Short mmCIF file of C-alpha atoms in Angstrom, two decimals:
data_model
loop_
_atom_site.label_atom_id
_atom_site.label_comp_id
_atom_site.label_asym_id
_atom_site.label_seq_id
_atom_site.Cartn_x
_atom_site.Cartn_y
_atom_site.Cartn_z
CA UNK G 656 10.21 6.41 -21.68
CA UNK G 657 8.91 8.45 -18.73
CA UNK G 658 11.20 11.23 -17.55
CA UNK G 659 11.97 11.35 -13.83
CA UNK G 660 9.76 14.35 -13.33
CA UNK G 661 6.70 12.89 -15.01
CA UNK G 662 3.86 10.95 -13.28
CA UNK G 663 3.70 7.30 -14.44
CA UNK G 664 0.78 6.68 -16.87
CA UNK G 665 -1.26 4.78 -14.24
CA UNK G 666 0.04 6.64 -11.21
CA UNK G 667 -3.10 8.72 -10.81
CA UNK G 668 -5.33 5.66 -10.76
CA UNK G 669 -3.14 3.88 -8.16
CA UNK G 670 -3.20 7.05 -6.09
CA UNK G 671 -6.98 7.17 -6.32
CA UNK G 672 -7.31 3.54 -5.25
CA UNK G 673 -5.06 4.11 -2.27
CA UNK G 674 -6.69 7.38 -1.20
CA UNK G 675 -8.53 7.91 2.09
CA UNK G 676 -11.44 9.60 0.32
CA UNK G 677 -12.11 6.51 -1.85
CA UNK G 678 -11.76 4.24 1.20
CA UNK G 679 -14.36 6.30 2.99
CA UNK G 680 -16.78 6.30 0.01
CA UNK G 681 -16.23 2.58 -0.54
CA UNK G 682 -16.99 1.70 3.07
CA UNK G 683 -20.23 3.69 3.07
CA UNK G 684 -21.24 2.15 -0.27
CA UNK G 685 -20.58 -1.40 0.83
CA UNK G 686 -22.46 -0.99 4.11
CA UNK G 687 -25.29 0.76 2.39
CA UNK G 688 -25.63 -1.86 -0.36
CA UNK G 689 -25.58 -4.85 2.01
CA UNK G 690 -27.84 -3.35 4.66
CA UNK G 691 -30.33 -2.25 1.97
CA UNK G 692 -30.10 -5.53 0.06
CA UNK G 693 -33.75 -6.46 0.54
CA UNK G 694 -34.99 -3.12 -0.75
CA UNK G 695 -32.52 -3.17 -3.68
CA UNK G 696 -33.66 -6.64 -4.72
CA UNK G 697 -37.36 -5.71 -4.47
CA UNK G 698 -36.89 -2.42 -6.36
CA UNK G 699 -34.35 -3.41 -9.04
CA UNK G 700 -34.09 -7.19 -8.95
CA UNK G 701 -31.52 -9.65 -7.72
CA UNK G 702 -29.33 -9.28 -10.80
CA UNK G 703 -28.85 -5.63 -9.93
CA UNK G 704 -27.87 -6.42 -6.35
CA UNK G 705 -25.46 -9.20 -7.48
CA UNK G 706 -23.90 -6.80 -10.00
CA UNK G 707 -23.36 -4.22 -7.27
CA UNK G 708 -21.63 -6.80 -5.01
CA UNK G 709 -19.44 -7.99 -7.89
CA UNK G 710 -18.42 -4.48 -8.76
CA UNK G 711 -17.61 -3.74 -5.13
CA UNK G 712 -15.49 -6.88 -4.90
CA UNK G 713 -13.49 -5.93 -8.03
CA UNK G 714 -13.02 -2.38 -6.66
CA UNK G 715 -12.06 -3.82 -3.25
CA UNK G 716 -9.41 -6.04 -4.83
CA UNK G 717 -7.97 -2.99 -6.60
CA UNK G 718 -7.88 -1.08 -3.27
CA UNK G 719 -6.03 -3.87 -1.53
CA UNK G 720 -3.53 -4.16 -4.40
CA UNK G 721 -2.92 -0.37 -4.25
CA UNK G 722 -2.33 -0.63 -0.49
CA UNK G 723 -0.28 -3.79 -0.68
CA UNK G 724 2.72 -2.11 0.94
CA UNK G 725 0.80 -1.45 4.19
CA UNK G 726 -1.05 -4.79 4.29
CA UNK G 727 0.45 -8.14 5.40
CA UNK G 728 -0.92 -11.25 3.71
CA UNK G 729 -0.23 -13.14 6.89
CA UNK G 730 -2.74 -10.95 8.80
CA UNK G 731 -5.16 -10.34 5.97
CA UNK G 732 -7.90 -12.78 7.04
CA UNK G 733 -8.39 -14.50 10.42
CA UNK G 734 -7.57 -18.20 10.30
CA UNK G 735 -10.98 -19.14 11.70
CA UNK G 736 -12.71 -17.37 8.81
CA UNK G 737 -10.58 -19.29 6.29
CA UNK G 738 -11.31 -22.57 8.04
CA UNK G 739 -15.06 -22.01 8.00
CA UNK G 740 -15.08 -20.90 4.37
CA UNK G 741 -12.80 -23.77 3.41
CA UNK G 742 -15.07 -26.37 4.99
CA UNK G 743 -18.15 -24.72 3.40
CA UNK G 744 -16.42 -24.96 -0.02
CA UNK G 745 -15.48 -28.62 0.62
CA UNK G 746 -19.16 -29.38 1.34
CA UNK G 747 -19.98 -28.54 -2.30
CA UNK G 748 -18.66 -31.98 -3.18
CA UNK G 749 -21.26 -33.86 -1.08
CA UNK G 750 -24.12 -31.44 -1.49
CA UNK G 751 -27.31 -32.60 -3.20
CA UNK G 752 -26.89 -29.74 -5.76
CA UNK G 753 -23.23 -28.87 -6.21
CA UNK G 754 -23.91 -25.93 -8.57
CA UNK G 755 -26.37 -24.19 -6.26
CA UNK G 756 -24.14 -24.92 -3.20
CA UNK G 757 -21.14 -23.54 -4.99
CA UNK G 758 -22.79 -20.25 -5.93
CA UNK G 759 -24.13 -19.91 -2.42
CA UNK G 760 -20.59 -20.26 -1.18
CA UNK G 761 -19.39 -17.62 -3.68
CA UNK G 762 -22.02 -15.22 -2.24
CA UNK G 763 -20.76 -16.02 1.30
CA UNK G 764 -17.14 -15.54 0.29
CA UNK G 765 -17.87 -12.28 -1.51
CA UNK G 766 -19.50 -10.71 1.58
CA UNK G 767 -16.58 -11.93 3.69
CA UNK G 768 -14.14 -10.32 1.24
CA UNK G 769 -15.97 -6.99 1.42
CA UNK G 770 -15.72 -7.16 5.24
CA UNK G 771 -11.97 -7.90 4.99
CA UNK G 772 -11.42 -4.91 2.75
CA UNK G 773 -13.29 -2.57 5.08
CA UNK G 774 -11.35 -3.99 8.03
CA UNK G 775 -8.05 -3.07 6.39
CA UNK G 776 -8.83 0.33 4.90
CA UNK G 777 -10.75 1.86 7.81
CA UNK G 778 -9.97 1.90 11.54
CA UNK G 779 -12.63 1.22 14.18
CA UNK G 780 -13.80 4.78 14.64
CA UNK G 781 -14.04 5.33 10.87
CA UNK G 782 -15.99 2.08 10.52
CA UNK G 783 -18.42 3.18 13.29
CA UNK G 784 -18.91 6.58 11.70
CA UNK G 785 -19.60 5.03 8.28
CA UNK G 786 -22.02 2.49 9.75
CA UNK G 787 -23.72 5.20 11.80
CA UNK G 788 -24.31 7.37 8.72
CA UNK G 789 -25.70 4.39 6.77
CA UNK G 790 -28.02 3.23 9.55
CA UNK G 791 -29.29 6.72 10.20
CA UNK G 792 -30.29 7.06 6.57
CA UNK G 793 -31.86 3.59 6.22
CA UNK G 794 -33.79 3.79 9.51
CA UNK G 795 -35.07 7.25 8.56
CA UNK G 796 -36.17 5.88 5.18
CA UNK G 797 -37.87 2.98 6.96
CA UNK G 798 -39.76 5.32 9.23
CA UNK G 799 -40.79 7.53 6.27
CA UNK G 800 -42.20 4.62 4.20
CA UNK G 801 -44.01 3.22 7.22
CA UNK G 802 -45.64 6.61 7.85
CA UNK G 803 -46.50 6.89 4.14
CA UNK G 804 -48.02 3.40 4.14
CA UNK G 805 -49.74 3.32 7.49
CA UNK G 806 -50.83 6.93 8.03
CA UNK G 807 -50.78 9.01 4.85
CA UNK G 808 -52.00 6.38 2.36
CA UNK G 809 -53.32 3.73 4.78
CA UNK G 810 -52.47 0.90 2.36
CA UNK G 811 -49.72 -1.72 2.58
CA UNK G 812 -46.72 -1.49 0.25
CA UNK G 813 -46.66 -5.14 -0.63
CA UNK G 814 -43.59 -5.34 -2.84
CA UNK G 815 -41.49 -4.07 0.13
CA UNK G 816 -43.33 -6.26 2.60
CA UNK G 817 -44.67 -3.25 4.50
CA UNK G 818 -47.99 -3.96 6.17
CA UNK G 819 -48.72 -0.34 7.12
CA UNK G 820 -49.37 -0.94 10.82
CA UNK G 821 -47.50 1.95 12.31
CA UNK G 822 -50.71 3.65 13.35
CA UNK G 823 -51.47 0.53 15.40
CA UNK G 824 -47.97 0.76 16.95
CA UNK G 825 -46.71 -2.17 14.98
CA UNK G 826 -45.39 -4.55 14.10
CA UNK G 827 -43.49 -2.69 11.38
CA UNK G 828 -40.81 -3.97 9.03
CA UNK G 829 -39.32 -0.87 7.38
CA UNK G 830 -37.31 -1.59 4.28
CA UNK G 831 -35.70 -4.68 5.78
CA UNK G 832 -38.34 -7.29 4.97
CA UNK G 833 -39.26 -8.62 8.40
CA UNK G 834 -39.84 -7.19 11.86
CA UNK G 835 -37.10 -9.40 13.31
CA UNK G 836 -34.56 -8.03 10.86
CA UNK G 837 -35.66 -4.48 11.62
CA UNK G 838 -35.31 -5.11 15.35
CA UNK G 839 -31.89 -6.71 14.89
CA UNK G 840 -30.60 -3.78 12.80
CA UNK G 841 -32.10 -1.26 15.26
CA UNK G 842 -30.19 -2.84 18.17
CA UNK G 843 -26.91 -2.75 16.15
CA UNK G 844 -27.74 0.92 15.33
CA UNK G 845 -28.27 1.69 19.05
CA UNK G 846 -24.84 0.27 19.88
CA UNK G 847 -23.25 2.26 17.07
CA UNK G 848 -25.07 5.51 17.91
CA UNK G 849 -24.12 5.28 21.62
CA UNK G 850 -20.46 4.65 20.75
CA UNK G 851 -20.64 7.72 18.43
CA UNK G 852 -21.98 9.74 21.36
CA UNK G 853 -19.28 8.55 23.74
CA UNK G 854 -16.49 9.25 21.30
CA UNK G 855 -17.97 12.68 20.42
CA UNK G 856 -17.65 11.86 16.74
CA UNK G 857 -20.98 13.45 15.85
CA UNK G 858 -22.88 16.40 17.31
CA UNK G 859 -24.87 15.60 20.52
CA UNK G 860 -28.16 16.55 18.83
CA UNK G 861 -27.52 14.08 16.05
CA UNK G 862 -26.69 11.36 18.58
CA UNK G 863 -29.85 11.99 20.59
CA UNK G 864 -32.08 11.95 17.51
CA UNK G 865 -30.36 8.80 16.21
CA UNK G 866 -30.88 6.95 19.49
CA UNK G 867 -34.54 7.95 19.65
CA UNK G 868 -35.02 6.84 16.03
CA UNK G 869 -33.35 3.42 16.52
CA UNK G 870 -35.08 2.83 19.91
CA UNK G 871 -38.47 3.80 18.54
CA UNK G 872 -38.19 1.53 15.52
CA UNK G 873 -36.93 -1.32 17.73
CA UNK G 874 -40.07 -0.94 19.91
CA UNK G 875 -42.39 -0.58 16.91
CA UNK G 876 -40.92 -3.73 15.28
CA UNK G 877 -42.60 -5.68 18.11
CA UNK G 878 -39.97 -8.36 17.56
CA UNK G 879 -39.85 -10.94 20.37
CA UNK G 880 -36.05 -11.05 20.03
CA UNK G 881 -35.45 -7.30 20.59
CA UNK G 882 -36.05 -7.44 24.31
CA UNK G 883 -33.71 -10.46 24.65
CA UNK G 884 -31.10 -8.63 22.58
CA UNK G 885 -31.49 -5.45 24.56
CA UNK G 886 -31.08 -7.24 27.87
CA UNK G 887 -28.12 -9.28 26.65
CA UNK G 888 -26.29 -6.25 25.23
CA UNK G 889 -27.14 -4.18 28.37
CA UNK G 890 -25.60 -6.82 30.62
CA UNK G 891 -22.54 -6.93 28.37
CA UNK G 892 -22.21 -3.14 28.63
CA UNK G 893 -22.43 -3.30 32.40
CA UNK G 894 -19.85 -6.13 32.63
CA UNK G 895 -17.47 -4.37 30.30
CA UNK G 896 -17.75 -1.12 32.21
CA UNK G 897 -17.02 -2.97 35.44
CA UNK G 898 -13.98 -4.64 33.93
CA UNK G 899 -12.66 -1.37 32.47
CA UNK G 900 -12.91 0.35 35.90
CA UNK G 901 -11.22 -2.51 37.73
CA UNK G 902 -7.50 -2.31 38.58
CA UNK G 903 -5.41 -4.26 36.03
CA UNK G 904 -4.08 -6.78 38.64
CA UNK G 905 -7.66 -7.79 39.51
CA UNK G 906 -9.04 -8.05 36.01
CA UNK G 907 -8.08 -11.63 35.44
CA UNK G 908 -10.03 -12.94 38.38
CA UNK G 909 -12.98 -10.69 37.47
CA UNK G 910 -13.00 -11.96 33.90
CA UNK G 911 -13.06 -15.57 35.10
CA UNK G 912 -15.88 -14.78 37.48
CA UNK G 913 -17.91 -13.09 34.71
CA UNK G 914 -17.29 -16.09 32.48
CA UNK G 915 -18.63 -18.43 35.11
CA UNK G 916 -21.61 -16.18 35.67
CA UNK G 917 -22.41 -16.26 31.97
CA UNK G 918 -22.36 -20.08 31.97
CA UNK G 919 -24.66 -20.17 35.00
CA UNK G 920 -26.94 -17.55 33.44
CA UNK G 921 -27.22 -19.54 30.20
CA UNK G 922 -28.07 -22.74 32.13
CA UNK G 923 -30.58 -20.90 34.29
CA UNK G 924 -32.20 -19.38 31.22
CA UNK G 925 -32.45 -22.80 29.57
CA UNK G 926 -34.12 -24.43 32.55
CA UNK G 927 -36.44 -21.42 33.09
CA UNK G 928 -37.17 -21.01 29.41
CA UNK G 929 -40.90 -21.71 29.69
CA UNK G 930 -41.68 -18.97 32.27
CA UNK G 931 -39.45 -16.56 30.38
CA UNK G 932 -41.21 -17.29 27.08
CA UNK G 933 -44.59 -16.85 28.74
CA UNK G 934 -43.47 -13.57 30.23
CA UNK G 935 -42.30 -12.35 26.82
CA UNK G 936 -45.56 -13.42 25.22
CA UNK G 937 -43.65 -15.33 22.56
CA UNK G 938 -45.02 -18.81 23.23
CA UNK G 939 -46.47 -19.37 19.76
CA UNK G 940 -43.39 -18.02 18.04
CA UNK G 941 -41.02 -20.08 20.14
CA UNK G 942 -43.14 -23.22 19.79
CA UNK G 943 -42.86 -22.91 16.02
CA UNK G 944 -39.09 -22.61 16.34
CA UNK G 945 -38.78 -25.61 18.61
CA UNK G 946 -40.78 -27.78 16.18
CA UNK G 947 -38.53 -26.66 13.37
CA UNK G 948 -35.32 -27.36 15.37
CA UNK G 949 -36.59 -30.80 16.37
CA UNK G 950 -37.12 -31.77 12.73
CA UNK G 951 -33.72 -30.29 11.78
CA UNK G 952 -32.05 -32.39 14.51
CA UNK G 953 -33.69 -35.48 13.10
CA UNK G 954 -32.01 -34.86 9.73
CA UNK G 955 -28.69 -33.95 11.34
CA UNK G 956 -28.54 -37.57 12.56
CA UNK G 957 -28.23 -38.81 8.98
CA UNK G 958 -25.16 -36.58 8.29
CA UNK G 959 -23.83 -35.66 11.68
CA UNK G 960 -20.18 -34.98 10.81
CA UNK G 961 -20.24 -33.53 7.25
CA UNK G 962 -23.71 -32.07 7.05
CA UNK G 963 -25.88 -31.83 3.89
CA UNK G 964 -23.81 -29.14 2.10
CA UNK G 965 -23.57 -25.38 2.34
CA UNK G 966 -26.50 -23.32 1.03
CA UNK G 967 -26.62 -20.44 3.50
CA UNK G 968 -30.24 -19.37 3.05
CA UNK G 969 -32.28 -22.43 2.32
CA UNK G 970 -32.93 -23.57 -1.25
CA UNK G 971 -36.58 -24.79 -0.92
CA UNK G 972 -36.30 -27.37 -3.65
CA UNK G 973 -33.19 -28.98 -2.24
CA UNK G 974 -32.99 -31.87 0.19
CA UNK G 975 -33.44 -31.79 3.18
CA UNK G 976 -34.88 -28.24 3.24
CA UNK G 977 -37.87 -29.07 1.06
CA UNK G 978 -38.83 -32.12 3.11
CA UNK G 979 -38.47 -30.24 6.40
CA UNK G 980 -40.87 -27.56 5.15
CA UNK G 981 -43.19 -30.29 3.86
CA UNK G 982 -43.29 -32.03 7.21
CA UNK G 983 -43.99 -28.78 9.03
CA UNK G 984 -46.38 -27.50 6.30
CA UNK G 985 -44.40 -24.23 6.25
CA UNK G 986 -42.01 -22.25 4.02
CA UNK G 987 -38.99 -21.52 6.19
CA UNK G 988 -36.12 -19.81 4.34
CA UNK G 989 -33.67 -20.52 7.22
CA UNK G 990 -33.43 -22.68 10.31
CA UNK G 991 -34.21 -19.70 12.56
CA UNK G 992 -31.05 -20.54 14.55
CA UNK G 993 -27.59 -20.02 13.18
CA UNK G 994 -26.05 -22.84 15.22
CA UNK G 995 -28.63 -25.48 14.20
CA UNK G 996 -28.37 -24.22 10.60
CA UNK G 997 -24.62 -24.67 10.51
CA UNK G 998 -25.02 -28.13 12.13
CA UNK G 999 -27.56 -29.15 9.48
CA UNK G 1000 -25.49 -27.84 6.54
CA UNK G 1001 -21.92 -28.39 7.66
CA UNK G 1002 -22.19 -30.98 10.40
CA UNK G 1003 -20.30 -30.94 13.69
CA UNK G 1004 -17.03 -30.01 11.99
CA UNK G 1005 -18.58 -26.87 10.51
CA UNK G 1006 -20.26 -25.99 13.78
CA UNK G 1007 -16.90 -26.25 15.60
CA UNK G 1008 -15.33 -23.93 13.05
CA UNK G 1009 -18.21 -21.46 13.38
CA UNK G 1010 -18.12 -21.45 17.18
CA UNK G 1011 -14.32 -21.04 17.09
CA UNK G 1012 -14.68 -18.09 14.67
CA UNK G 1013 -17.21 -16.36 16.91
CA UNK G 1014 -15.67 -17.22 20.31
CA UNK G 1015 -12.10 -16.26 19.36
CA UNK G 1016 -13.27 -12.97 17.88
CA UNK G 1017 -15.33 -12.24 20.98
CA UNK G 1018 -12.49 -13.05 23.39
CA UNK G 1019 -10.02 -10.95 21.44
CA UNK G 1020 -12.36 -8.01 21.13
CA UNK G 1021 -13.44 -8.25 24.80
CA UNK G 1022 -9.83 -8.29 26.09
CA UNK G 1023 -8.90 -5.33 23.88
CA UNK G 1024 -11.95 -3.35 25.03
CA UNK G 1025 -11.21 -4.13 28.73
CA UNK G 1026 -7.56 -3.14 28.55
CA UNK G 1027 -7.44 -0.17 26.21
CA UNK G 1028 -8.43 3.33 27.22
CA UNK G 1029 -10.58 4.47 24.27
CA UNK G 1030 -14.28 3.51 24.47
CA UNK G 1031 -14.23 2.91 20.72
CA UNK G 1032 -12.90 -0.57 21.37
CA UNK G 1033 -16.24 -1.50 23.06
CA UNK G 1034 -18.06 -1.40 19.71
CA UNK G 1035 -16.62 -4.70 18.39
CA UNK G 1036 -17.45 -6.92 21.38
CA UNK G 1037 -20.89 -5.44 21.81
CA UNK G 1038 -21.77 -6.03 18.14
CA UNK G 1039 -20.49 -9.58 18.47
CA UNK G 1040 -22.61 -10.13 21.61
CA UNK G 1041 -25.64 -8.91 19.66
CA UNK G 1042 -24.82 -11.22 16.75
CA UNK G 1043 -24.29 -14.27 18.90
CA UNK G 1044 -27.46 -13.75 20.96
CA UNK G 1045 -29.53 -13.18 17.86
CA UNK G 1046 -28.06 -16.33 16.36
CA UNK G 1047 -30.10 -18.34 18.89
CA UNK G 1048 -33.35 -17.12 17.29
CA UNK G 1049 -32.41 -16.32 13.71
CA UNK G 1050 -29.86 -17.32 11.08
CA UNK G 1051 -28.94 -13.74 10.19
CA UNK G 1052 -25.34 -14.36 11.10
CA UNK G 1053 -24.89 -16.83 8.27
CA UNK G 1054 -26.07 -14.64 5.35
CA UNK G 1055 -26.11 -11.06 4.27
CA UNK G 1056 -25.84 -8.37 6.88
CA UNK G 1057 -25.11 -10.58 9.86
CA UNK G 1058 -22.39 -12.60 8.14
CA UNK G 1059 -20.56 -9.49 6.86
CA UNK G 1060 -20.69 -7.91 10.33
CA UNK G 1061 -19.37 -11.14 11.92
CA UNK G 1062 -16.37 -11.28 9.57
CA UNK G 1063 -15.74 -7.53 9.96
CA UNK G 1064 -15.70 -7.88 13.80
CA UNK G 1065 -13.42 -10.94 13.48
CA UNK G 1066 -10.97 -8.97 11.29
CA UNK G 1067 -11.10 -6.00 13.66
CA UNK G 1068 -10.54 -8.25 16.73
CA UNK G 1069 -7.67 -10.00 14.97
CA UNK G 1070 -5.92 -6.68 14.38
CA UNK G 1071 -6.08 -5.87 18.06
CA UNK G 1072 -4.93 -9.29 19.32
CA UNK G 1073 -3.42 -12.08 17.21
CA UNK G 1074 -0.75 -14.73 17.53
CA UNK G 1075 0.54 -13.53 14.18
CA UNK G 1076 1.67 -10.27 15.77
CA UNK G 1077 4.72 -12.21 17.06
CA UNK G 1078 5.63 -13.19 13.48
CA UNK G 1079 4.56 -10.04 11.66
CA UNK G 1080 5.32 -7.20 14.01
CA UNK G 1081 3.54 -3.90 13.40
CA UNK G 1082 5.72 -1.31 11.89
CA UNK G 1083 7.97 -3.94 10.26
CA UNK G 1084 8.28 -4.04 6.51
CA UNK G 1085 5.01 -5.08 5.04
CA UNK G 1086 3.42 -5.27 8.45
CA UNK G 1087 -0.06 -3.90 9.13
CA UNK G 1088 -0.15 -1.12 11.76
CA UNK G 1089 -2.22 -1.77 14.88
CA UNK G 1090 -5.76 -0.65 14.76
CA UNK G 1091 -5.00 0.99 18.04
CA UNK G 1092 -2.49 3.31 16.35
CA UNK G 1093 -5.35 5.40 15.01
CA UNK G 1094 -7.84 4.84 17.79
CA UNK G 1095 -5.63 5.73 20.74
CA UNK G 1096 -5.86 9.40 19.81
CA UNK G 1097 -9.63 9.42 19.81
CA UNK G 1098 -11.59 11.00 22.67
CA UNK G 1099 -12.47 8.53 25.41
#
């Protein structure tokens, strides 16, 4: 028997799992592993990366168990995330390759689980700080290897996909595989670094250097989507600043007006797409995407409701991905549009779940950012805006980095605003404290 004054045999381990230091290290490790996934796979192989993710999932489960007294099962995962994952799992039964589809789903669910753990062990400011540290390191490494390849050695580093064109001012890829991925990550980094600066969570010199690093790499990526992302996020920043400085009694009308303006802007952008594409100099790139989307829509007609089964990133040997690439004489690994990709794989039902997941998260996050004093709340809706805009040109939001960030933002938004707050009030037994409980004390 253990005397009253003794520590239980496993008490130290439970204390470690529930400690803030482990939560901080765990968050940095998860973000670092997922954002550096391409480099890890190229350097050490896919088995190594999968082993890292499995280990982090096991550790994450232990952390949640250790913190079970402060976490409510009712508010653990947003309903829309569960619906999307549930439908994706159901699609395994009508997929052309059930085994491959199932393991693709496991990968999707594992990354969602990691995002859920981070969302419950770190508040918004802590998440931003961890992401900022990770992105500073990875972008600095990207710049270093590009300089090594393009200036010092003047040879490409083929196993990392680095072409060594930095001396020609791009396009560069860094350690992320493609220029579009580098541009996408650089934009997320800019949002994160600017929020760090506004919250004074890092020294001003570090913030300035970080913004210059991310902005420089975004420009050198020469990605046609970066300018669109930058403009979209910039407009979102301006709109959010306007709402935050509007008197509370006038915010409702302003929000409705902004919503109508967004709809008009999207329609205008669609009808003026050809001049815009010509101005961006992305005619060839966009033409290739349109051809791909047209063929995808042709195959959606065969399975409009259920889709062809969940694969996430395309499996080239599976139907209909192989035949689509054959028709186009190409080797696409995704549909280059998250919405069309979901429609092809999960049908209209899956697309409705995906849009509901993204839209509800964005509305919740936007309302929290417009009503609460701390600027830290702006991070979640701005990241979501970047994800949703990029989803029109890439399928990053369905796999890897983008999918994990989408779920993380959905979890964060759900903690700020959720119908389940009425059932499971914060501060009640087993209830999860508001995210705002920690953030309200942060500098504005």
